[in-house]
Amino acid sequence: MSLLPRGSSPTLDGPVSPRPSALTLLAWTNVLMGLSAASATFATCQVLGEEADFLAAAFAFAIITAAYTRDRLTGPDSEGAPGSREAWMARHHRAMRTWMGLCVLLALVTAVLRPWCALALVLAWISARLYAKPWISARGRRVALRQLPGMKVPYVVAVWVTVAILPVAADNDLLTLASTWLWALSVLLIGSVEVINNDLRDVGADRLDGTRSLPVLLGVARAKRLGYAFAVLGLLVSAPVAPLVGLVWGGYAAALLACHSPERDARLRPWIESQVAVAALAAAVPADALGL
């Protein structure tokens, strides 16, 4: 009989390396991030009074999952500590590349079936290239757009809006409505809180990489306070079109930010990366049900 705890395995660096939970594996494979993107699409349909668009949701899921999986696969070369995300991804590198390929294929299929998804796909591809490729001259060297001061937050959330909101609004001729842009602005603001949460995790790597994210520029405490301000502003902007969504999602995002610490990061990560599902659930509640 093995003396190791159930769900553990021996490693070279120590007697026990706990197996990641199912929720953690979903986070590592970026499925939760993709589901957040799909949830943003469903929330957009609800807020703008349209039927659920499963094709647009499939597109958002596919392109966001593929993009974040590619980012993980092109990350550090070292396998990391036993039980870490890096070690797990290194062991499953081939499977993750296959998974990424399937997501790209799904994105291409939806782009063929839906012209506005095709436009969003092109814009997302161009944005990804501009974001990661060093093409800007600064201080005698070339840097990527993500390395410019404070650019990570607005750029990432703008891509999310392009992928999750543009196809729905454009396909239903809603681009000229004020409610569409109020909703898009609220997503930009509250979504920024999630990006700040991710930047808090990556602050050490960003410093080494020369990426001046908000936590690097402002420090952790000030970046958190800015995140709270974004959540409150998102709540206020969403009040005319989706007050319950702004209240629930903004409050949830701010609570995760308040709970963040290096020690809690691994436990909070799945809840951070899937948080937009909270917005979709809140959007599904009829406005008159709570008198809003």
PDB file of C-alpha atoms in Angstrom:
ATOM      1  CA  MET A   1       0.000   0.000   0.000  1.00  0.00           C
ATOM      2  CA  SER A   2       1.316   3.441  -0.933  1.00  0.00           C
ATOM      3  CA  LEU A   3       2.081   5.778   1.945  1.00  0.00           C
ATOM      4  CA  LEU A   4       1.533   8.848  -0.239  1.00  0.00           C
ATOM      5  CA  PRO A   5      -1.651  10.862   0.182  1.00  0.00           C
ATOM      6  CA  ARG A   6      -4.367  10.069  -2.306  1.00  0.00           C
ATOM      7  CA  GLY A   7      -4.036  12.179  -5.469  1.00  0.00           C
ATOM      8  CA  SER A   8      -0.283  12.689  -5.007  1.00  0.00           C
ATOM      9  CA  SER A   9       2.817  11.409  -6.748  1.00  0.00           C
ATOM     10  CA  PRO A  10       6.547  11.266  -5.949  1.00  0.00           C
ATOM     11  CA  THR A  11       8.849  13.852  -7.555  1.00  0.00           C
ATOM     12  CA  LEU A  12      12.566  14.453  -7.780  1.00  0.00           C
ATOM     13  CA  ASP A  13      12.276  17.695  -5.813  1.00  0.00           C
ATOM     14  CA  GLY A  14      10.316  16.311  -2.906  1.00  0.00           C
ATOM     15  CA  PRO A  15       8.295  13.383  -1.676  1.00  0.00           C
ATOM     16  CA  VAL A  16       4.919  14.652  -2.815  1.00  0.00           C
ATOM     17  CA  SER A  17       3.566  16.718  -5.713  1.00  0.00           C
ATOM     18  CA  PRO A  18      -0.211  17.210  -5.442  1.00  0.00           C
ATOM     19  CA  ARG A  19      -2.192  16.579  -8.584  1.00  0.00           C
ATOM     20  CA  PRO A  20      -4.011  19.667  -9.857  1.00  0.00           C
ATOM     21  CA  SER A  21      -7.770  19.723  -9.407  1.00  0.00           C
ATOM     22  CA  ALA A  22     -10.156  19.575 -12.367  1.00  0.00           C
ATOM     23  CA  LEU A  23     -10.885  23.281 -11.962  1.00  0.00           C
ATOM     24  CA  THR A  24      -7.173  24.067 -12.027  1.00  0.00           C
ATOM     25  CA  LEU A  25      -6.685  21.980 -15.174  1.00  0.00           C
ATOM     26  CA  LEU A  26      -9.481  23.922 -16.880  1.00  0.00           C
ATOM     27  CA  ALA A  27      -7.663  27.126 -15.990  1.00  0.00           C
ATOM     28  CA  TRP A  28      -4.316  25.812 -17.234  1.00  0.00           C
ATOM     29  CA  THR A  29      -5.840  24.767 -20.567  1.00  0.00           C
ATOM     30  CA  ASN A  30      -7.533  28.211 -20.790  1.00  0.00           C
ATOM     31  CA  VAL A  31     -10.981  26.647 -21.114  1.00  0.00           C
ATOM     32  CA  LEU A  32     -12.263  28.888 -18.331  1.00  0.00           C
ATOM     33  CA  MET A  33     -10.909  31.956 -20.110  1.00  0.00           C
ATOM     34  CA  GLY A  34     -12.705  30.869 -23.289  1.00  0.00           C
ATOM     35  CA  LEU A  35     -15.918  30.293 -21.364  1.00  0.00           C
ATOM     36  CA  SER A  36     -15.591  33.819 -19.980  1.00  0.00           C
ATOM     37  CA  ALA A  37     -15.428  35.143 -23.544  1.00  0.00           C
ATOM     38  CA  ALA A  38     -18.480  33.095 -24.539  1.00  0.00           C
ATOM     39  CA  SER A  39     -20.256  34.355 -21.412  1.00  0.00           C
ATOM     40  CA  ALA A  40     -19.515  37.938 -22.453  1.00  0.00           C
ATOM     41  CA  THR A  41     -21.234  37.199 -25.768  1.00  0.00           C
ATOM     42  CA  PHE A  42     -24.321  35.779 -24.054  1.00  0.00           C
ATOM     43  CA  ALA A  43     -24.397  38.727 -21.643  1.00  0.00           C
ATOM     44  CA  THR A  44     -24.223  41.102 -24.626  1.00  0.00           C
ATOM     45  CA  CYS A  45     -27.205  39.366 -26.242  1.00  0.00           C
ATOM     46  CA  GLN A  46     -29.200  39.655 -23.024  1.00  0.00           C
ATOM     47  CA  VAL A  47     -28.299  43.299 -22.380  1.00  0.00           C
ATOM     48  CA  LEU A  48     -29.066  44.360 -25.967  1.00  0.00           C
ATOM     49  CA  GLY A  49     -32.328  42.400 -26.064  1.00  0.00           C
ATOM     50  CA  GLU A  50     -31.298  39.818 -28.667  1.00  0.00           C
ATOM     51  CA  GLU A  51     -31.640  36.049 -28.816  1.00  0.00           C
ATOM     52  CA  ALA A  52     -28.643  34.044 -27.636  1.00  0.00           C
ATOM     53  CA  ASP A  53     -26.084  33.836 -30.460  1.00  0.00           C
ATOM     54  CA  PHE A  54     -24.385  30.462 -30.069  1.00  0.00           C
ATOM     55  CA  LEU A  55     -22.279  30.895 -33.191  1.00  0.00           C
ATOM     56  CA  ALA A  56     -20.813  34.183 -31.928  1.00  0.00           C
ATOM     57  CA  ALA A  57     -20.257  32.572 -28.506  1.00  0.00           C
ATOM     58  CA  ALA A  58     -18.425  29.643 -30.137  1.00  0.00           C
ATOM     59  CA  PHE A  59     -16.230  32.119 -32.005  1.00  0.00           C
ATOM     60  CA  ALA A  60     -15.390  34.078 -28.848  1.00  0.00           C
ATOM     61  CA  PHE A  61     -14.603  30.857 -26.970  1.00  0.00           C
ATOM     62  CA  ALA A  62     -12.381  29.542 -29.764  1.00  0.00           C
ATOM     63  CA  ILE A  63     -10.342  32.653 -30.464  1.00  0.00           C
ATOM     64  CA  ILE A  64      -9.709  33.560 -26.804  1.00  0.00           C
ATOM     65  CA  THR A  65      -8.853  29.974 -25.816  1.00  0.00           C
ATOM     66  CA  ALA A  66      -6.489  29.598 -28.776  1.00  0.00           C
ATOM     67  CA  ALA A  67      -4.803  32.952 -28.120  1.00  0.00           C
ATOM     68  CA  TYR A  68      -4.175  32.312 -24.428  1.00  0.00           C
ATOM     69  CA  THR A  69      -3.058  28.719 -25.049  1.00  0.00           C
ATOM     70  CA  ARG A  70      -0.529  29.957 -27.609  1.00  0.00           C
ATOM     71  CA  ASP A  71       0.699  32.497 -25.082  1.00  0.00           C
ATOM     72  CA  ARG A  72       1.225  29.763 -22.492  1.00  0.00           C
ATOM     73  CA  LEU A  73       2.986  27.454 -24.960  1.00  0.00           C
ATOM     74  CA  THR A  74       5.433  30.180 -25.979  1.00  0.00           C
ATOM     75  CA  GLY A  75       6.178  31.109 -22.378  1.00  0.00           C
ATOM     76  CA  PRO A  76       9.188  30.096 -20.260  1.00  0.00           C
ATOM     77  CA  ASP A  77      11.251  27.181 -21.573  1.00  0.00           C
ATOM     78  CA  SER A  78      11.819  25.685 -18.136  1.00  0.00           C
ATOM     79  CA  GLU A  79       9.408  23.111 -16.879  1.00  0.00           C
ATOM     80  CA  GLY A  80       8.969  24.873 -13.569  1.00  0.00           C
ATOM     81  CA  ALA A  81       8.392  23.383 -10.165  1.00  0.00           C
ATOM     82  CA  PRO A  82       6.607  20.015  -9.934  1.00  0.00           C
ATOM     83  CA  GLY A  83       2.862  20.554  -9.894  1.00  0.00           C
ATOM     84  CA  SER A  84       3.153  24.025 -11.457  1.00  0.00           C
ATOM     85  CA  ARG A  85       1.343  25.204 -14.556  1.00  0.00           C
ATOM     86  CA  GLU A  86       4.602  25.377 -16.500  1.00  0.00           C
ATOM     87  CA  ALA A  87       5.520  21.788 -15.626  1.00  0.00           C
ATOM     88  CA  TRP A  88       2.069  20.507 -16.552  1.00  0.00           C
ATOM     89  CA  MET A  89       2.030  22.409 -19.856  1.00  0.00           C
ATOM     90  CA  ALA A  90       5.521  21.106 -20.693  1.00  0.00           C
ATOM     91  CA  ARG A  91       4.405  17.508 -20.138  1.00  0.00           C
ATOM     92  CA  HIS A  92       1.290  18.023 -22.277  1.00  0.00           C
ATOM     93  CA  HIS A  93       2.821  20.287 -24.908  1.00  0.00           C
ATOM     94  CA  ARG A  94       1.745  18.182 -27.892  1.00  0.00           C
ATOM     95  CA  ALA A  95      -1.808  17.781 -26.610  1.00  0.00           C
ATOM     96  CA  MET A  96      -2.048  21.520 -25.966  1.00  0.00           C
ATOM     97  CA  ARG A  97      -0.866  22.307 -29.498  1.00  0.00           C
ATOM     98  CA  THR A  98      -3.544  19.964 -30.845  1.00  0.00           C
ATOM     99  CA  TRP A  99      -6.152  21.633 -28.634  1.00  0.00           C
ATOM    100  CA  MET A 100      -5.027  25.047 -29.843  1.00  0.00           C
ATOM    101  CA  GLY A 101      -5.299  23.872 -33.457  1.00  0.00           C
ATOM    102  CA  LEU A 102      -8.858  22.663 -32.908  1.00  0.00           C
ATOM    103  CA  CYS A 103      -9.802  26.034 -31.406  1.00  0.00           C
ATOM    104  CA  VAL A 104      -8.290  27.859 -34.385  1.00  0.00           C
ATOM    105  CA  LEU A 105     -10.262  25.579 -36.712  1.00  0.00           C
ATOM    106  CA  LEU A 106     -13.491  26.360 -34.852  1.00  0.00           C
ATOM    107  CA  ALA A 107     -12.743  30.098 -35.084  1.00  0.00           C
ATOM    108  CA  LEU A 108     -12.161  29.793 -38.832  1.00  0.00           C
ATOM    109  CA  VAL A 109     -15.404  27.847 -39.343  1.00  0.00           C
ATOM    110  CA  THR A 110     -17.426  30.471 -37.495  1.00  0.00           C
ATOM    111  CA  ALA A 111     -15.662  33.206 -39.479  1.00  0.00           C
ATOM    112  CA  VAL A 112     -16.740  31.542 -42.720  1.00  0.00           C
ATOM    113  CA  LEU A 113     -20.335  31.284 -41.514  1.00  0.00           C
ATOM    114  CA  ARG A 114     -20.508  34.783 -40.020  1.00  0.00           C
ATOM    115  CA  PRO A 115     -18.840  37.728 -41.823  1.00  0.00           C
ATOM    116  CA  TRP A 116     -18.647  39.868 -38.687  1.00  0.00           C
ATOM    117  CA  CYS A 117     -16.791  37.069 -36.913  1.00  0.00           C
ATOM    118  CA  ALA A 118     -14.347  37.094 -39.826  1.00  0.00           C
ATOM    119  CA  LEU A 119     -13.730  40.813 -39.309  1.00  0.00           C
ATOM    120  CA  ALA A 120     -13.259  40.312 -35.575  1.00  0.00           C
ATOM    121  CA  LEU A 121     -10.843  37.458 -36.292  1.00  0.00           C
ATOM    122  CA  VAL A 122      -8.734  39.666 -38.575  1.00  0.00           C
ATOM    123  CA  LEU A 123      -8.735  42.508 -36.041  1.00  0.00           C
ATOM    124  CA  ALA A 124      -7.805  40.112 -33.219  1.00  0.00           C
ATOM    125  CA  TRP A 125      -4.946  38.640 -35.279  1.00  0.00           C
ATOM    126  CA  ILE A 126      -3.580  42.086 -36.149  1.00  0.00           C
ATOM    127  CA  SER A 127      -3.933  43.169 -32.514  1.00  0.00           C
ATOM    128  CA  ALA A 128      -2.073  40.076 -31.289  1.00  0.00           C
ATOM    129  CA  ARG A 129       0.792  40.737 -33.697  1.00  0.00           C
ATOM    130  CA  LEU A 130       1.052  44.380 -32.696  1.00  0.00           C
ATOM    131  CA  TYR A 131       0.775  43.461 -29.026  1.00  0.00           C
ATOM    132  CA  ALA A 132       3.593  40.909 -28.859  1.00  0.00           C
ATOM    133  CA  LYS A 133       5.996  41.792 -31.704  1.00  0.00           C
ATOM    134  CA  PRO A 134       8.766  44.338 -30.934  1.00  0.00           C
ATOM    135  CA  TRP A 135       8.127  47.048 -33.525  1.00  0.00           C
ATOM    136  CA  ILE A 136       8.226  50.320 -31.564  1.00  0.00           C
ATOM    137  CA  SER A 137      11.487  52.228 -31.069  1.00  0.00           C
ATOM    138  CA  ALA A 138      11.918  53.311 -27.442  1.00  0.00           C
ATOM    139  CA  ARG A 139      15.062  54.160 -25.482  1.00  0.00           C
ATOM    140  CA  GLY A 140      17.356  52.829 -28.171  1.00  0.00           C
ATOM    141  CA  ARG A 141      15.643  49.442 -28.530  1.00  0.00           C
ATOM    142  CA  ARG A 142      12.547  47.956 -30.055  1.00  0.00           C
ATOM    143  CA  VAL A 143       9.688  47.035 -27.755  1.00  0.00           C
ATOM    144  CA  ALA A 144       6.275  45.440 -28.148  1.00  0.00           C
ATOM    145  CA  LEU A 145       3.106  47.403 -27.552  1.00  0.00           C
ATOM    146  CA  ARG A 146       2.467  45.487 -24.320  1.00  0.00           C
ATOM    147  CA  GLN A 147       5.743  46.846 -22.922  1.00  0.00           C
ATOM    148  CA  LEU A 148       4.671  50.480 -23.173  1.00  0.00           C
ATOM    149  CA  PRO A 149       3.604  52.080 -19.865  1.00  0.00           C
ATOM    150  CA  GLY A 150       0.119  50.966 -18.818  1.00  0.00           C
ATOM    151  CA  MET A 151      -0.829  49.585 -22.245  1.00  0.00           C
ATOM    152  CA  LYS A 152      -1.620  46.012 -21.218  1.00  0.00           C
ATOM    153  CA  VAL A 153      -4.967  46.766 -19.592  1.00  0.00           C
ATOM    154  CA  PRO A 154      -6.654  48.881 -22.303  1.00  0.00           C
ATOM    155  CA  TYR A 155      -5.273  46.787 -25.137  1.00  0.00           C
ATOM    156  CA  VAL A 156      -6.349  43.415 -23.747  1.00  0.00           C
ATOM    157  CA  VAL A 157      -9.884  44.525 -22.831  1.00  0.00           C
ATOM    158  CA  ALA A 158     -10.274  46.234 -26.224  1.00  0.00           C
ATOM    159  CA  VAL A 159      -9.535  42.902 -27.910  1.00  0.00           C
ATOM    160  CA  TRP A 160     -12.127  41.214 -25.676  1.00  0.00           C
ATOM    161  CA  VAL A 161     -14.740  43.798 -26.678  1.00  0.00           C
ATOM    162  CA  THR A 162     -13.854  43.286 -30.346  1.00  0.00           C
ATOM    163  CA  VAL A 163     -14.233  39.528 -30.066  1.00  0.00           C
ATOM    164  CA  ALA A 164     -17.238  39.245 -27.726  1.00  0.00           C
ATOM    165  CA  ILE A 165     -19.340  42.338 -28.480  1.00  0.00           C
ATOM    166  CA  LEU A 166     -18.625  43.501 -32.038  1.00  0.00           C
ATOM    167  CA  PRO A 167     -20.015  40.411 -33.850  1.00  0.00           C
ATOM    168  CA  VAL A 168     -23.276  40.488 -31.874  1.00  0.00           C
ATOM    169  CA  ALA A 169     -23.827  44.247 -32.172  1.00  0.00           C
ATOM    170  CA  ALA A 170     -22.842  44.440 -35.845  1.00  0.00           C
ATOM    171  CA  ASP A 171     -24.859  41.406 -36.927  1.00  0.00           C
ATOM    172  CA  ASN A 172     -27.998  42.878 -35.336  1.00  0.00           C
ATOM    173  CA  ASP A 173     -27.443  46.455 -36.620  1.00  0.00           C
ATOM    174  CA  LEU A 174     -26.938  47.782 -33.091  1.00  0.00           C
ATOM    175  CA  LEU A 175     -23.678  49.678 -33.563  1.00  0.00           C
ATOM    176  CA  THR A 176     -25.425  53.059 -33.631  1.00  0.00           C
ATOM    177  CA  LEU A 177     -27.266  52.552 -30.334  1.00  0.00           C
ATOM    178  CA  ALA A 178     -26.049  54.381 -27.246  1.00  0.00           C
ATOM    179  CA  SER A 179     -26.862  51.299 -25.152  1.00  0.00           C
ATOM    180  CA  THR A 180     -24.345  49.250 -27.169  1.00  0.00           C
ATOM    181  CA  TRP A 181     -21.515  51.647 -26.381  1.00  0.00           C
ATOM    182  CA  LEU A 182     -22.515  52.057 -22.740  1.00  0.00           C
ATOM    183  CA  TRP A 183     -22.385  48.292 -22.396  1.00  0.00           C
ATOM    184  CA  ALA A 184     -19.056  48.116 -24.254  1.00  0.00           C
ATOM    185  CA  LEU A 185     -17.609  50.799 -21.965  1.00  0.00           C
ATOM    186  CA  SER A 186     -18.790  48.980 -18.850  1.00  0.00           C
ATOM    187  CA  VAL A 187     -17.162  45.777 -20.130  1.00  0.00           C
ATOM    188  CA  LEU A 188     -13.939  47.702 -20.762  1.00  0.00           C
ATOM    189  CA  LEU A 189     -13.968  49.099 -17.229  1.00  0.00           C
ATOM    190  CA  ILE A 190     -14.955  45.993 -15.264  1.00  0.00           C
ATOM    191  CA  GLY A 191     -12.919  43.741 -17.537  1.00  0.00           C
ATOM    192  CA  SER A 192      -9.897  45.884 -16.674  1.00  0.00           C
ATOM    193  CA  VAL A 193     -10.162  44.615 -13.097  1.00  0.00           C
ATOM    194  CA  GLU A 194      -9.596  41.045 -14.320  1.00  0.00           C
ATOM    195  CA  VAL A 195      -6.550  42.154 -16.324  1.00  0.00           C
ATOM    196  CA  ILE A 196      -5.126  43.903 -13.260  1.00  0.00           C
ATOM    197  CA  ASN A 197      -5.657  40.693 -11.297  1.00  0.00           C
ATOM    198  CA  ASN A 198      -3.635  38.812 -13.906  1.00  0.00           C
ATOM    199  CA  ASP A 199      -0.961  41.509 -13.937  1.00  0.00           C
ATOM    200  CA  LEU A 200      -0.597  41.198 -10.161  1.00  0.00           C
ATOM    201  CA  ARG A 201       0.328  37.572 -10.688  1.00  0.00           C
ATOM    202  CA  ASP A 202       2.825  38.411 -13.438  1.00  0.00           C
ATOM    203  CA  VAL A 203       4.416  41.463 -11.829  1.00  0.00           C
ATOM    204  CA  GLY A 204       7.780  39.740 -11.304  1.00  0.00           C
ATOM    205  CA  ALA A 205       7.979  38.428 -14.856  1.00  0.00           C
ATOM    206  CA  ASP A 206       6.826  41.789 -16.243  1.00  0.00           C
ATOM    207  CA  ARG A 207       9.652  43.576 -14.444  1.00  0.00           C
ATOM    208  CA  LEU A 208      12.206  41.173 -15.921  1.00  0.00           C
ATOM    209  CA  ASP A 209      10.636  41.464 -19.371  1.00  0.00           C
ATOM    210  CA  GLY A 210      10.536  45.244 -19.297  1.00  0.00           C
ATOM    211  CA  THR A 211       6.730  45.294 -19.456  1.00  0.00           C
ATOM    212  CA  ARG A 212       5.494  48.308 -17.504  1.00  0.00           C
ATOM    213  CA  SER A 213       2.089  47.032 -16.456  1.00  0.00           C
ATOM    214  CA  LEU A 214      -0.002  48.990 -13.969  1.00  0.00           C
ATOM    215  CA  PRO A 215       1.278  47.050 -10.903  1.00  0.00           C
ATOM    216  CA  VAL A 216       4.857  47.626 -12.096  1.00  0.00           C
ATOM    217  CA  LEU A 217       4.238  51.337 -12.676  1.00  0.00           C
ATOM    218  CA  LEU A 218       2.083  52.086  -9.640  1.00  0.00           C
ATOM    219  CA  GLY A 219       2.909  49.336  -7.186  1.00  0.00           C
ATOM    220  CA  VAL A 220       0.525  46.624  -6.022  1.00  0.00           C
ATOM    221  CA  ALA A 221      -1.487  48.743  -3.552  1.00  0.00           C
ATOM    222  CA  ARG A 222      -2.123  51.601  -5.987  1.00  0.00           C
ATOM    223  CA  ALA A 223      -2.927  49.211  -8.829  1.00  0.00           C
ATOM    224  CA  LYS A 224      -5.543  47.579  -6.611  1.00  0.00           C
ATOM    225  CA  ARG A 225      -7.069  50.943  -5.769  1.00  0.00           C
ATOM    226  CA  LEU A 226      -7.246  51.768  -9.468  1.00  0.00           C
ATOM    227  CA  GLY A 227      -8.985  48.429 -10.008  1.00  0.00           C
ATOM    228  CA  TYR A 228     -11.619  49.310  -7.419  1.00  0.00           C
ATOM    229  CA  ALA A 229     -12.162  52.626  -9.214  1.00  0.00           C
ATOM    230  CA  PHE A 230     -12.630  50.792 -12.524  1.00  0.00           C
ATOM    231  CA  ALA A 231     -15.217  48.500 -10.910  1.00  0.00           C
ATOM    232  CA  VAL A 232     -17.185  51.443  -9.501  1.00  0.00           C
ATOM    233  CA  LEU A 233     -17.054  53.356 -12.800  1.00  0.00           C
ATOM    234  CA  GLY A 234     -18.177  50.221 -14.653  1.00  0.00           C
ATOM    235  CA  LEU A 235     -21.120  49.899 -12.283  1.00  0.00           C
ATOM    236  CA  LEU A 236     -22.115  53.527 -12.873  1.00  0.00           C
ATOM    237  CA  VAL A 237     -21.784  53.304 -16.663  1.00  0.00           C
ATOM    238  CA  SER A 238     -23.787  50.068 -16.804  1.00  0.00           C
ATOM    239  CA  ALA A 239     -26.626  51.493 -14.672  1.00  0.00           C
ATOM    240  CA  PRO A 240     -28.724  52.752 -17.641  1.00  0.00           C
ATOM    241  CA  VAL A 241     -28.492  49.456 -19.563  1.00  0.00           C
ATOM    242  CA  ALA A 242     -27.627  46.630 -17.149  1.00  0.00           C
ATOM    243  CA  PRO A 243     -27.632  47.754 -13.497  1.00  0.00           C
ATOM    244  CA  LEU A 244     -27.750  44.254 -12.018  1.00  0.00           C
ATOM    245  CA  VAL A 245     -24.884  43.064 -14.215  1.00  0.00           C
ATOM    246  CA  GLY A 246     -22.740  46.024 -13.208  1.00  0.00           C
ATOM    247  CA  LEU A 247     -23.525  45.507  -9.531  1.00  0.00           C
ATOM    248  CA  VAL A 248     -22.910  41.742  -9.487  1.00  0.00           C
ATOM    249  CA  TRP A 249     -19.975  41.561 -11.875  1.00  0.00           C
ATOM    250  CA  GLY A 250     -18.305  44.735 -10.616  1.00  0.00           C
ATOM    251  CA  GLY A 251     -18.684  43.617  -7.013  1.00  0.00           C
ATOM    252  CA  TYR A 252     -17.386  40.129  -7.789  1.00  0.00           C
ATOM    253  CA  ALA A 253     -14.350  41.489  -9.665  1.00  0.00           C
ATOM    254  CA  ALA A 254     -13.544  43.943  -6.855  1.00  0.00           C
ATOM    255  CA  ALA A 255     -13.872  41.189  -4.238  1.00  0.00           C
ATOM    256  CA  LEU A 256     -11.410  38.970  -6.120  1.00  0.00           C
ATOM    257  CA  LEU A 257      -9.017  41.891  -6.337  1.00  0.00           C
ATOM    258  CA  ALA A 258      -9.314  42.510  -2.601  1.00  0.00           C
ATOM    259  CA  CYS A 259      -8.625  38.832  -1.865  1.00  0.00           C
ATOM    260  CA  HIS A 260      -5.542  38.663  -4.067  1.00  0.00           C
ATOM    261  CA  SER A 261      -2.222  37.721  -2.547  1.00  0.00           C
ATOM    262  CA  PRO A 262       0.679  35.556  -3.773  1.00  0.00           C
ATOM    263  CA  GLU A 263      -0.311  32.836  -1.318  1.00  0.00           C
ATOM    264  CA  ARG A 264      -3.930  32.737  -2.560  1.00  0.00           C
ATOM    265  CA  ASP A 265      -3.184  33.082  -6.270  1.00  0.00           C
ATOM    266  CA  ALA A 266      -3.387  29.388  -7.174  1.00  0.00           C
ATOM    267  CA  ARG A 267      -6.740  28.992  -5.408  1.00  0.00           C
ATOM    268  CA  LEU A 268      -8.245  32.191  -6.828  1.00  0.00           C
ATOM    269  CA  ARG A 269      -6.995  31.772 -10.402  1.00  0.00           C
ATOM    270  CA  PRO A 270      -9.939  29.659 -11.720  1.00  0.00           C
ATOM    271  CA  TRP A 271     -12.455  32.076 -10.178  1.00  0.00           C
ATOM    272  CA  ILE A 272     -10.668  35.054 -11.719  1.00  0.00           C
ATOM    273  CA  GLU A 273     -10.451  33.571 -15.205  1.00  0.00           C
ATOM    274  CA  SER A 274     -14.111  32.492 -15.290  1.00  0.00           C
ATOM    275  CA  GLN A 275     -15.562  35.624 -13.684  1.00  0.00           C
ATOM    276  CA  VAL A 276     -17.448  36.893 -16.761  1.00  0.00           C
ATOM    277  CA  ALA A 277     -19.816  33.941 -16.300  1.00  0.00           C
ATOM    278  CA  VAL A 278     -21.138  35.921 -13.335  1.00  0.00           C
ATOM    279  CA  ALA A 279     -22.069  38.747 -15.733  1.00  0.00           C
ATOM    280  CA  ALA A 280     -23.945  36.335 -18.007  1.00  0.00           C
ATOM    281  CA  LEU A 281     -25.889  34.872 -15.087  1.00  0.00           C
ATOM    282  CA  ALA A 282     -26.812  38.335 -13.823  1.00  0.00           C
ATOM    283  CA  ALA A 283     -27.858  39.415 -17.332  1.00  0.00           C
ATOM    284  CA  ALA A 284     -30.193  36.426 -17.552  1.00  0.00           C
ATOM    285  CA  VAL A 285     -32.229  37.730 -14.581  1.00  0.00           C
ATOM    286  CA  PRO A 286     -35.210  39.775 -15.876  1.00  0.00           C
ATOM    287  CA  ALA A 287     -34.788  43.448 -14.959  1.00  0.00           C
ATOM    288  CA  ASP A 288     -38.336  43.715 -13.592  1.00  0.00           C
ATOM    289  CA  ALA A 289     -37.762  40.716 -11.318  1.00  0.00           C
ATOM    290  CA  LEU A 290     -35.817  42.929  -8.892  1.00  0.00           C
ATOM    291  CA  GLY A 291     -37.488  46.197  -9.757  1.00  0.00           C
ATOM    292  CA  LEU A 292     -34.458  47.485 -11.675  1.00  0.00           C
TER     293      LEU A 292
END
